[in-house]
CSV table of C-alpha atoms in Angstrom, one decimal:
chain,number,residue,atom,x,y,z
E,1,MET,CA,85.1,191.5,182.0
E,2,LEU,CA,85.0,188.4,179.8
E,3,LEU,CA,86.6,185.3,181.2
E,4,ARG,CA,89.2,183.8,178.9
E,5,LYS,CA,89.3,180.0,178.6
E,6,ASP,CA,92.5,178.6,180.1
E,7,PRO,CA,94.2,176.4,177.4
E,8,GLU,CA,95.9,174.4,180.1
E,9,SER,CA,92.6,173.5,181.8
E,10,ALA,CA,91.2,172.5,178.4
E,11,LYS,CA,94.2,170.3,177.7
E,12,SER,CA,93.9,168.6,181.2
E,13,PHE,CA,90.2,168.0,180.6
E,14,HIS,CA,90.9,166.0,177.4
E,15,GLU,CA,93.7,164.1,178.9
E,16,ASP,CA,91.5,163.1,181.8
E,17,MET,CA,88.9,161.5,179.5
E,18,MET,CA,88.8,157.7,179.5
E,19,LYS,CA,87.7,154.5,177.7
E,20,ILE,CA,85.6,151.9,179.6
E,21,THR,CA,85.5,148.4,178.2
E,22,ASN,CA,83.0,145.6,179.0
E,23,ARG,CA,81.8,147.2,182.3
E,24,LEU,CA,79.7,150.1,183.3
E,25,PRO,CA,81.6,153.2,184.6
E,26,SER,CA,81.6,154.0,188.3
E,27,GLU,CA,80.1,157.1,189.8
E,28,GLU,CA,83.4,159.1,189.7
E,29,GLU,CA,83.9,158.1,186.1
E,30,TYR,CA,80.6,159.3,184.7
E,31,ARG,CA,81.8,162.7,183.6
E,32,ARG,CA,85.2,161.4,182.4
E,33,VAL,CA,84.1,158.5,180.1
E,34,ARG,CA,84.4,159.3,176.4
E,35,HIS,CA,84.3,155.8,174.9
E,36,LEU,CA,82.0,153.1,176.3
E,37,ILE,CA,82.5,149.6,174.8
E,38,LEU,CA,80.2,146.8,175.9
E,39,GLU,CA,80.9,143.9,173.6
E,40,GLN,CA,81.2,141.2,176.2
E,41,ALA,CA,80.2,142.6,179.5
E,42,GLN,CA,82.0,141.0,182.5
E,43,GLU,CA,78.7,140.9,184.4
E,44,ASP,CA,75.0,141.0,183.3
E,45,VAL,CA,74.0,144.6,182.4
E,46,SER,CA,70.2,145.3,182.3
E,47,ASP,CA,68.6,147.8,180.1
E,48,GLU,CA,67.5,149.7,183.3
E,49,GLN,CA,71.1,150.0,184.6
E,50,LEU,CA,72.4,151.1,181.2
E,51,ALA,CA,69.8,153.8,180.8
E,52,GLN,CA,70.6,155.2,184.3
E,53,VAL,CA,74.3,155.3,183.5
E,54,LEU,CA,74.0,156.8,180.1
E,55,ALA,CA,71.9,159.7,181.5
E,56,LEU,CA,74.9,160.7,183.7
E,57,CYS,CA,77.6,160.5,180.9
E,58,PRO,CA,77.4,163.7,178.9
E,59,HIS,CA,80.8,163.5,177.1
E,60,LEU,CA,80.3,160.2,175.3
E,61,GLU,CA,81.7,160.1,171.8
E,62,THR,CA,81.8,156.3,171.1
E,63,VAL,CA,79.2,153.8,172.3
E,64,VAL,CA,79.2,150.0,171.5
E,65,LEU,CA,76.2,148.1,173.0
E,66,THR,CA,76.5,144.8,171.1
E,67,GLY,CA,77.0,142.9,174.4
E,68,VAL,CA,73.7,144.2,175.9
E,69,ALA,CA,71.2,142.5,173.5
E,70,GLU,CA,68.2,143.6,175.6
E,71,THR,CA,68.8,147.3,175.0
E,72,THR,CA,65.5,149.0,174.3
E,73,ASP,CA,64.4,152.3,172.6
E,74,ARG,CA,64.1,154.0,176.0
E,75,THR,CA,67.9,153.7,176.5
E,76,ILE,CA,68.6,154.9,173.0
E,77,VAL,CA,66.4,157.9,173.6
E,78,VAL,CA,68.3,158.8,176.8
E,79,LEU,CA,71.6,158.4,174.9
E,80,ALA,CA,70.5,160.7,172.1
E,81,GLU,CA,69.4,163.3,174.6
E,82,LYS,CA,72.6,163.3,176.7
E,83,ALA,CA,75.5,162.4,174.4
E,84,ILE,CA,75.4,165.6,172.2
E,85,ASN,CA,79.0,164.9,170.9
E,86,LEU,CA,78.3,161.3,169.8
E,87,LEU,CA,80.5,160.3,166.9
E,88,GLY,CA,80.0,156.5,166.7
E,89,LEU,CA,77.3,154.1,167.7
E,90,ASN,CA,77.2,150.3,167.3
E,91,LEU,CA,73.8,148.6,168.1
E,92,SER,CA,74.4,145.4,166.2
E,93,GLY,CA,72.4,142.5,167.5
E,94,CYS,CA,70.2,144.7,169.8
E,95,THR,CA,66.9,143.1,168.5
E,96,GLN,CA,64.7,145.1,170.9
E,97,ILE,CA,65.4,148.4,169.2
E,98,THR,CA,62.9,149.7,166.7
E,99,ASP,CA,62.5,152.8,164.5
E,100,VAL,CA,61.5,154.8,167.6
E,101,GLY,CA,65.0,154.8,169.0
E,102,VAL,CA,66.8,155.4,165.7
E,103,LEU,CA,64.5,158.2,164.7
E,104,GLU,CA,65.2,159.9,168.1
E,105,ILE,CA,68.9,159.8,167.2
E,106,THR,CA,68.3,161.4,163.8
E,107,ASN,CA,66.0,164.1,165.4
E,108,LYS,CA,68.9,165.3,167.7
E,109,SER,CA,71.2,166.1,164.8
E,110,LEU,CA,74.1,164.3,166.4
E,111,PRO,CA,77.6,164.6,164.7
E,112,LEU,CA,77.6,160.8,163.9
E,113,GLN,CA,80.5,159.6,161.7
E,114,TRP,CA,79.9,155.9,161.9
E,115,LEU,CA,76.8,153.8,162.7
E,116,GLN,CA,76.4,150.0,162.8
E,117,LEU,CA,72.9,148.5,162.9
E,118,ASN,CA,73.5,145.0,161.8
E,119,GLY,CA,70.9,142.5,162.9
E,120,VAL,CA,68.5,145.1,164.4
E,121,VAL,CA,65.6,143.2,162.9
E,122,GLY,CA,62.9,145.6,163.9
E,123,LEU,CA,64.2,148.5,161.8
E,124,THR,CA,62.2,149.5,158.7
E,125,ASP,CA,62.6,152.0,155.8
E,126,PRO,CA,61.6,155.3,157.7
E,127,SER,CA,64.5,155.1,160.2
E,128,ILE,CA,67.1,154.2,157.6
E,129,SER,CA,65.9,157.0,155.3
E,130,ALA,CA,66.1,159.4,158.1
E,131,ILE,CA,69.7,158.4,158.8
E,132,ALA,CA,70.6,159.1,155.2
E,133,LYS,CA,68.9,162.5,155.1
E,134,THR,CA,70.0,163.9,158.5
E,135,CYS,CA,73.5,162.3,159.3
E,136,SER,CA,75.5,164.2,156.7
E,137,ARG,CA,78.8,163.4,158.3
E,138,LEU,CA,78.5,159.6,158.0
E,139,ILE,CA,81.6,157.9,156.6
E,140,GLU,CA,80.7,154.3,157.7
E,141,LEU,CA,77.2,152.7,157.7
E,142,GLU,CA,76.4,149.1,158.3
E,143,VAL,CA,72.8,147.9,157.9
E,144,SER,CA,73.2,144.1,157.2
E,145,ASP,CA,70.7,141.4,158.2
E,146,LEU,CA,67.7,143.7,158.2
E,147,PRO,CA,64.8,141.6,156.9
E,148,LEU,CA,62.4,144.6,156.5
E,149,LEU,CA,64.8,146.9,154.6
E,150,THR,CA,63.6,147.6,151.1
E,151,PRO,CA,65.2,149.3,148.1
E,152,SER,CA,63.3,152.5,148.9
E,153,ALA,CA,65.5,153.4,151.9
E,154,VAL,CA,68.7,152.2,150.3
E,155,ARG,CA,68.1,154.6,147.3
E,156,ASP,CA,68.0,157.4,149.9
E,157,ILE,CA,71.4,156.4,151.2
E,158,TRP,CA,72.9,156.5,147.6
E,159,SER,CA,71.3,159.9,147.1
E,160,PHE,CA,72.1,161.7,150.4
E,161,SER,CA,75.0,160.0,152.1
E,162,ARG,CA,77.8,161.3,149.9
E,163,LYS,CA,80.7,161.0,152.3
E,164,LEU,CA,80.4,157.2,152.9
E,165,ARG,CA,83.6,155.3,152.8
E,166,THR,CA,82.2,152.0,154.1
E,167,PHE,CA,78.8,150.7,153.2
E,168,ARG,CA,77.6,147.2,154.3
E,169,LEU,CA,74.2,145.8,153.1
E,170,ALA,CA,74.8,142.1,153.4
E,171,ASN,CA,72.0,139.5,153.7
E,172,ASN,CA,69.1,141.8,153.2
E,173,PRO,CA,66.6,139.6,151.4
E,174,LEU,CA,64.3,142.3,149.9
E,175,LEU,CA,67.1,144.2,148.1
E,176,THR,CA,67.1,143.9,144.3
E,177,ASP,CA,68.6,146.0,141.5
E,178,LYS,CA,66.1,148.7,142.3
E,179,ALA,CA,68.2,149.6,145.4
E,180,PHE,CA,71.3,150.5,143.4
E,181,PRO,CA,72.3,153.2,140.9
E,182,SER,CA,71.3,152.3,137.3
E,183,PRO,CA,73.7,152.8,134.4
E,184,ILE,CA,72.4,155.5,132.1
E,185,ASN,CA,72.9,153.5,128.9
E,186,SER,CA,70.6,150.7,130.1
E,187,VAL,CA,67.9,153.3,130.9
E,188,ALA,CA,68.1,154.7,127.4
E,189,TYR,CA,67.9,151.2,126.0
E,190,THR,CA,64.9,150.4,128.1
E,191,GLU,CA,63.0,153.5,127.0
E,192,LEU,CA,63.8,152.8,123.4
E,193,GLY,CA,62.5,149.3,123.7
E,194,GLN,CA,59.3,150.5,125.3
E,195,ASN,CA,58.6,152.9,122.4
E,196,ASP,CA,59.6,150.6,119.5
E,197,GLU,CA,58.5,147.1,120.6
E,198,LYS,CA,55.1,145.7,121.0
E,199,PRO,CA,54.2,145.8,124.8
E,200,LEU,CA,54.0,142.5,126.7
E,201,PRO,CA,50.7,141.4,128.2
E,202,PRO,CA,50.1,143.1,131.6
E,203,ARG,CA,51.0,141.1,134.7
E,204,PRO,CA,50.6,141.7,138.4
E,205,ILE,CA,53.5,143.9,139.7
E,206,THR,CA,54.6,145.1,143.1
E,207,TRP,CA,55.3,148.7,144.1
E,208,LEU,CA,59.0,147.8,144.2
E,209,GLU,CA,58.9,146.9,140.5
E,210,GLN,CA,57.3,150.2,139.7
E,211,LEU,CA,60.2,152.2,141.1
E,212,PRO,CA,62.0,154.1,138.3
E,213,PRO,CA,65.7,153.5,137.7
E,214,LEU,CA,67.9,155.3,140.2
E,215,ILE,CA,69.7,158.0,138.1
E,216,LEU,CA,72.3,160.0,140.1
E,217,ARG,CA,74.0,163.2,139.0
E,218,HIS,CA,76.9,162.7,141.4
E,219,THR,CA,79.5,160.0,142.0
E,220,ALA,CA,80.4,158.3,145.3
E,221,GLU,CA,84.1,159.2,145.0
E,222,ASN,CA,84.7,158.4,148.7
E,223,LEU,CA,83.3,154.9,148.8
E,224,ARG,CA,86.0,152.4,149.4
E,225,LEU,CA,84.2,149.3,150.8
E,226,LEU,CA,80.9,147.9,149.6
E,227,ASP,CA,79.4,144.6,150.9
E,228,VAL,CA,76.2,143.4,149.2
E,229,SER,CA,76.6,139.7,150.0
E,230,PHE,CA,73.6,137.5,149.5
E,231,CYS,CA,71.5,140.2,147.9
E,232,LYS,CA,69.4,139.4,144.9
E,233,ILE,CA,71.2,141.6,142.5
E,234,THR,CA,72.1,141.1,138.8
E,235,ASP,CA,74.9,142.2,136.5
E,236,GLU,CA,73.0,145.5,135.8
E,237,ALA,CA,73.3,146.5,139.5
E,238,VAL,CA,77.0,145.8,139.5
E,239,GLU,CA,77.4,147.9,136.4
E,240,GLY,CA,75.5,150.8,138.0
E,241,ILE,CA,77.5,150.5,141.2
E,242,VAL,CA,80.9,150.6,139.4
E,243,SER,CA,79.8,153.6,137.2
E,244,HIS,CA,78.7,155.5,140.3
E,245,ALA,CA,81.5,154.4,142.7
E,246,PRO,CA,84.6,154.1,140.5
E,247,ARG,CA,87.2,153.9,143.4
E,248,ILE,CA,85.9,150.9,145.3
E,249,GLN,CA,88.8,149.0,146.9
E,250,THR,CA,87.0,146.2,148.7
E,251,PHE,CA,84.0,144.7,146.8
E,252,ILE,CA,82.1,141.8,148.6
E,253,LEU,CA,79.6,140.0,146.4
E,254,SER,CA,79.6,136.5,148.0
E,255,GLY,CA,76.4,134.6,147.5
E,256,CYS,CA,75.0,136.9,144.7
E,257,SER,CA,74.2,133.8,142.7
E,258,LEU,CA,72.6,135.7,139.8
E,259,LEU,CA,75.9,137.3,138.7
E,260,THR,CA,77.6,136.3,135.5
E,261,ASP,CA,80.7,137.2,133.5
E,262,LYS,CA,79.1,140.5,132.6
E,263,ALA,CA,79.4,141.6,136.3
E,264,LEU,CA,83.1,140.8,136.3
E,265,GLU,CA,83.5,142.8,133.1
E,266,SER,CA,82.0,145.8,134.9
E,267,ILE,CA,84.2,145.2,138.0
E,268,SER,CA,87.3,145.2,135.7
E,269,LYS,CA,86.7,148.9,135.2
E,270,LEU,CA,87.9,149.6,138.7
E,271,HIS,CA,91.4,148.8,137.5
E,272,ASP,CA,94.1,149.5,140.1
E,273,HIS,CA,91.7,150.7,142.7
E,274,LEU,CA,90.4,147.2,143.4
E,275,ASP,CA,92.2,145.5,146.3
E,276,VAL,CA,89.9,142.8,147.6
E,277,LEU,CA,87.2,140.9,145.7
E,278,MET,CA,84.9,138.3,147.3
E,279,LEU,CA,82.8,136.2,145.0
E,280,ALA,CA,82.3,132.9,146.9
E,281,HIS,CA,79.2,130.9,145.9
E,282,VAL,CA,78.9,132.8,142.6
E,283,SER,CA,78.9,129.7,140.3
E,284,ASN,CA,78.0,131.4,137.0
E,285,VAL,CA,81.4,133.1,136.6
E,286,THR,CA,83.8,131.5,134.1
E,287,ASP,CA,87.5,131.5,133.5
E,288,ARG,CA,87.3,134.0,130.7
E,289,ALA,CA,85.9,136.8,132.9
E,290,VAL,CA,88.4,136.1,135.6
E,291,VAL,CA,91.3,136.3,133.1
E,292,ARG,CA,90.1,139.7,132.1
E,293,LEU,CA,89.6,140.8,135.7
E,294,ALA,CA,93.2,139.7,136.7
E,295,ARG,CA,94.7,141.5,133.8
E,296,SER,CA,92.7,144.8,134.5
E,297,CYS,CA,93.0,144.8,138.3
E,298,THR,CA,96.6,144.2,138.9
E,299,ASN,CA,96.7,145.4,142.5
E,300,LEU,CA,94.3,142.6,143.8
E,301,ARG,CA,95.8,141.1,146.9
E,302,CYS,CA,92.8,139.1,148.3
E,303,VAL,CA,90.5,137.0,146.1
E,304,ASP,CA,87.7,134.6,146.9
E,305,VAL,CA,86.0,133.1,143.9
E,306,ALA,CA,84.2,129.9,143.0
E,307,TYR,CA,85.4,129.2,139.5
E,308,LEU,CA,88.5,130.8,138.2
E,309,SER,CA,91.7,130.7,136.2
E,310,VAL,CA,94.4,130.1,138.8
E,311,PHE,CA,97.1,130.8,136.2
E,312,GLU,CA,96.0,134.5,135.9
E,313,LEU,CA,95.5,135.0,139.6
E,314,ALA,CA,98.9,133.5,140.4
E,315,ALA,CA,100.6,136.3,138.4
E,316,LEU,CA,99.1,139.1,140.5
E,317,PRO,CA,102.1,140.7,142.2
E,318,SER,CA,100.2,141.9,145.3
E,319,LEU,CA,98.3,138.7,146.1
E,320,ARG,CA,98.4,137.9,149.8
E,321,ARG,CA,95.3,135.9,150.5
E,322,LEU,CA,93.6,133.4,148.2
E,323,SER,CA,90.5,131.2,148.8
E,324,LEU,CA,89.8,128.3,146.5
E,325,VAL,CA,87.4,126.4,148.7
E,326,ARG,CA,85.4,123.7,146.9
E,327,VAL,CA,87.0,124.4,143.5
E,328,HIS,CA,86.6,120.8,142.4
E,329,LYS,CA,88.3,121.4,139.0
E,330,LEU,CA,91.5,122.6,140.6
E,331,THR,CA,94.4,120.1,139.9
E,332,ASP,CA,98.1,119.9,140.7
E,333,ILE,CA,98.8,122.0,137.6
E,334,GLY,CA,97.1,125.0,139.2
E,335,ILE,CA,99.0,124.5,142.4
E,336,PHE,CA,102.3,124.3,140.5
E,337,ALA,CA,101.4,127.8,139.0
E,338,LEU,CA,100.8,129.2,142.5
E,339,ALA,CA,104.0,127.7,143.8
E,340,GLU,CA,106.1,129.3,141.0
E,341,GLN,CA,104.4,132.7,140.7
E,342,ALA,CA,102.4,133.7,143.8
E,343,THR,CA,105.5,133.8,146.1
E,344,GLY,CA,104.0,136.5,148.3
E,345,LEU,CA,101.0,134.4,149.5
E,346,GLU,CA,100.5,134.5,153.2
E,347,ARG,CA,97.1,132.8,153.6
E,348,LEU,CA,95.7,130.0,151.4
E,349,TYR,CA,92.4,128.1,151.6
E,350,LEU,CA,92.1,124.9,149.6
E,351,SER,CA,89.4,123.0,151.5
E,352,TYR,CA,87.6,120.2,149.6
E,353,CYS,CA,89.8,120.5,146.4
E,354,ASP,CA,89.8,116.8,146.3
E,355,HIS,CA,92.0,116.3,143.2
E,356,LEU,CA,95.2,117.7,144.8
E,357,SER,CA,98.1,115.3,145.5
E,358,LEU,CA,100.5,115.4,148.5
E,359,ASP,CA,103.4,116.1,146.2
E,360,ALA,CA,101.7,119.3,144.9
E,361,ILE,CA,101.0,120.5,148.5
E,362,HIS,CA,104.7,119.7,149.4
E,363,LEU,CA,106.0,121.8,146.5
E,364,LEU,CA,103.6,124.6,147.5
E,365,LEU,CA,105.0,124.6,151.0
E,366,ARG,CA,108.6,124.7,149.8
E,367,LYS,CA,108.1,127.6,147.4
E,368,LEU,CA,105.8,129.8,149.4
E,369,GLU,CA,108.2,130.9,152.2
E,370,ARG,CA,105.8,133.6,153.5
E,371,LEU,CA,102.9,131.2,153.9
E,372,GLN,CA,101.5,131.6,157.5
E,373,HIS,CA,98.2,129.8,157.1
E,374,LEU,CA,97.0,126.8,155.1
E,375,THR,CA,93.5,125.4,155.2
E,376,ALA,CA,93.3,122.0,153.6
E,377,THR,CA,90.2,120.4,155.1
E,378,GLY,CA,88.7,117.6,153.0
E,379,ILE,CA,91.7,116.9,150.8
E,380,PRO,CA,92.1,113.1,150.7
E,381,SER,CA,95.9,113.1,150.1
E,382,LEU,CA,96.5,114.8,153.4
E,383,SER,CA,94.7,112.0,155.4
E,384,ARG,CA,97.9,109.9,155.4
E,385,ARG,CA,99.4,109.2,158.8
E,386,GLY,CA,101.9,111.7,160.3
E,387,VAL,CA,100.2,114.8,158.7
E,388,ARG,CA,97.4,115.4,161.1
E,389,ARG,CA,99.6,116.0,164.1
E,390,PHE,CA,100.6,119.4,162.7
E,391,SER,CA,97.0,120.5,162.3
E,392,GLU,CA,95.2,122.8,164.7
E,393,PRO,CA,92.8,121.2,167.2
E,394,THR,CA,89.4,120.4,165.8
E,395,PRO,CA,86.6,122.8,166.9
E,396,ALA,CA,84.1,121.3,169.3
E,397,ASN,CA,81.1,122.2,167.2
E,398,CYS,CA,82.2,120.0,164.2
E,399,ASP,CA,80.3,116.9,163.4
E,400,PRO,CA,82.1,113.5,163.2
E,401,ASP,CA,82.6,113.8,159.4
E,402,GLN,CA,84.1,117.3,159.7
E,403,GLN,CA,86.3,116.2,162.6
E,404,VAL,CA,87.8,113.5,160.4
E,405,ALA,CA,88.4,115.9,157.5
E,406,PHE,CA,89.6,118.9,159.5
E,407,CYS,CA,93.1,120.0,158.4
E,408,VAL,CA,94.3,123.6,159.3
E,409,PHE,CA,97.9,124.6,159.7
E,410,ASN,CA,99.0,127.9,161.3
E,411,GLY,CA,102.3,129.6,161.8
E,412,GLU,CA,105.1,127.3,163.0
E,413,ASN,CA,103.0,124.2,162.2
E,414,VAL,CA,103.3,125.2,158.5
E,415,VAL,CA,107.1,125.1,158.9
E,416,ARG,CA,106.9,121.7,160.7
E,417,LEU,CA,104.7,120.2,158.1
E,418,ARG,CA,107.2,121.3,155.4
E,419,ARG,CA,110.1,119.8,157.3
E,420,PHE,CA,108.2,116.5,157.7
E,421,LEU,CA,107.4,116.3,154.0
E,422,ASP,CA,111.0,117.1,153.2
E,423,LYS,CA,112.1,114.2,155.4
E,424,GLU,CA,109.6,111.9,153.7
E,425,ASP,CA,110.9,113.0,150.3
E,426,LYS,CA,114.5,112.2,151.4
E,427,ARG,CA,113.5,108.8,152.7
E,428,ARG,CA,111.7,108.0,149.4
E,429,ARG,CA,114.8,108.9,147.3
E,430,GLU,CA,116.9,106.7,149.6
E,431,ALA,CA,114.5,103.8,149.2
E,432,GLU,CA,114.7,104.1,145.4
E,433,ALA,CA,118.5,104.3,145.5
E,434,ARG,CA,118.6,101.0,147.5
E,435,ASN,CA,115.8,99.5,145.4
E,436,VAL,CA,113.7,98.7,148.5
E,437,PRO,CA,110.0,99.3,149.1
E,438,PHE,CA,109.2,102.8,150.5
E,439,ILE,CA,107.0,102.7,153.7
E,440,THR,CA,105.5,105.9,155.1
E,441,ARG,CA,106.2,106.9,158.8
E,442,SER,CA,104.2,109.1,161.2
E,443,ASP,CA,107.3,110.3,163.1
E,444,ASP,CA,110.3,112.4,162.2
E,445,LYS,CA,112.9,109.6,162.0
E,446,LEU,CA,114.8,109.0,158.8
E,447,ASP,CA,115.0,105.2,159.2
E,448,LEU,CA,113.6,103.3,156.2
E,449,TYR,CA,112.1,100.7,158.6
């Protein structure tokens, strides 16, 4: 007679499962723990202790080991053997792990859906390629800060990981255009040039330069977030990415200093899909490209760029966060445009925009009623007395110059600063009416003297 599984017992089993945070589970919890999160362990956890515990926890689905930096391959091998239902793994910052541990994970055919390997500096192409070829269910992959990662492995990710929704590749120094899909039209142009033009003299080349263009016959319809910050890519790579992943919502390109207006023209083809665009430290972008971008991608709500047309960005109806740090050409006129049009702004970063006046900041505070955060470090007009008392405390790690310039306003302090400047404006008008000199105050009194 076959035994039928009791649905009530199955239900009680799942309800009895638990999540352990920043500590190792106790003996009676071994078979009940489903999620083990060790981000900031309450006490020192050794690799030996961790391996022993993981060997006794067969029902783990989520494991985060970022708080145990000394984790080694042996522990990962134990985890791969015992946690047959593992869905998510975060090993970011575990610098002792090598290809051995990651390859063991891929050999076990675990049902992984998300994997974070940021800063695991010992990883090389074989382990990353194996992830792409064996973990077919992956929807999130983070492989940032890997100094040994080359375009060869990344090409495998584009080719095999077709369900990815989040893909982070930031700060990988060896990545070039060869790591990304190539637009077909550029390939045709290249082949035509090779046939019709006189060849250039031979020069020494590397095996990376000999890689052919990556031509894909499928599109990454599911990809929503792509981070390639501080990679050595050009406009051609951006064009290939956009043509292959036409529904990107968050595109992070900060520090990609080789990009020009042509890259923004390609990004403009994302249209209403684009929600967040980060282009900090990309100094070759001009106003003309930003104008086109703002008119094509009308759903942008978070923008961080180095040089831009504030007038166009101010008109974006969904704009909630805007970073204009070190935009030295920004003047009061641009701030007036933000005050009048970008009424939905909640967070604004204006640090080191040294041409802004206090009157412009005051108008901004009065018009943007939803503003919850204002960063204004390094703006000379805010160094006057009475303003700094509304700022957040200066972080301890700032040098003396940064401490003097620090100016960040949060929450209720934004409201208090607005009230203080309203009071100062009232005192100024009263002084003018009485034809007496206006003297600034650092308190909240309305007395002229």
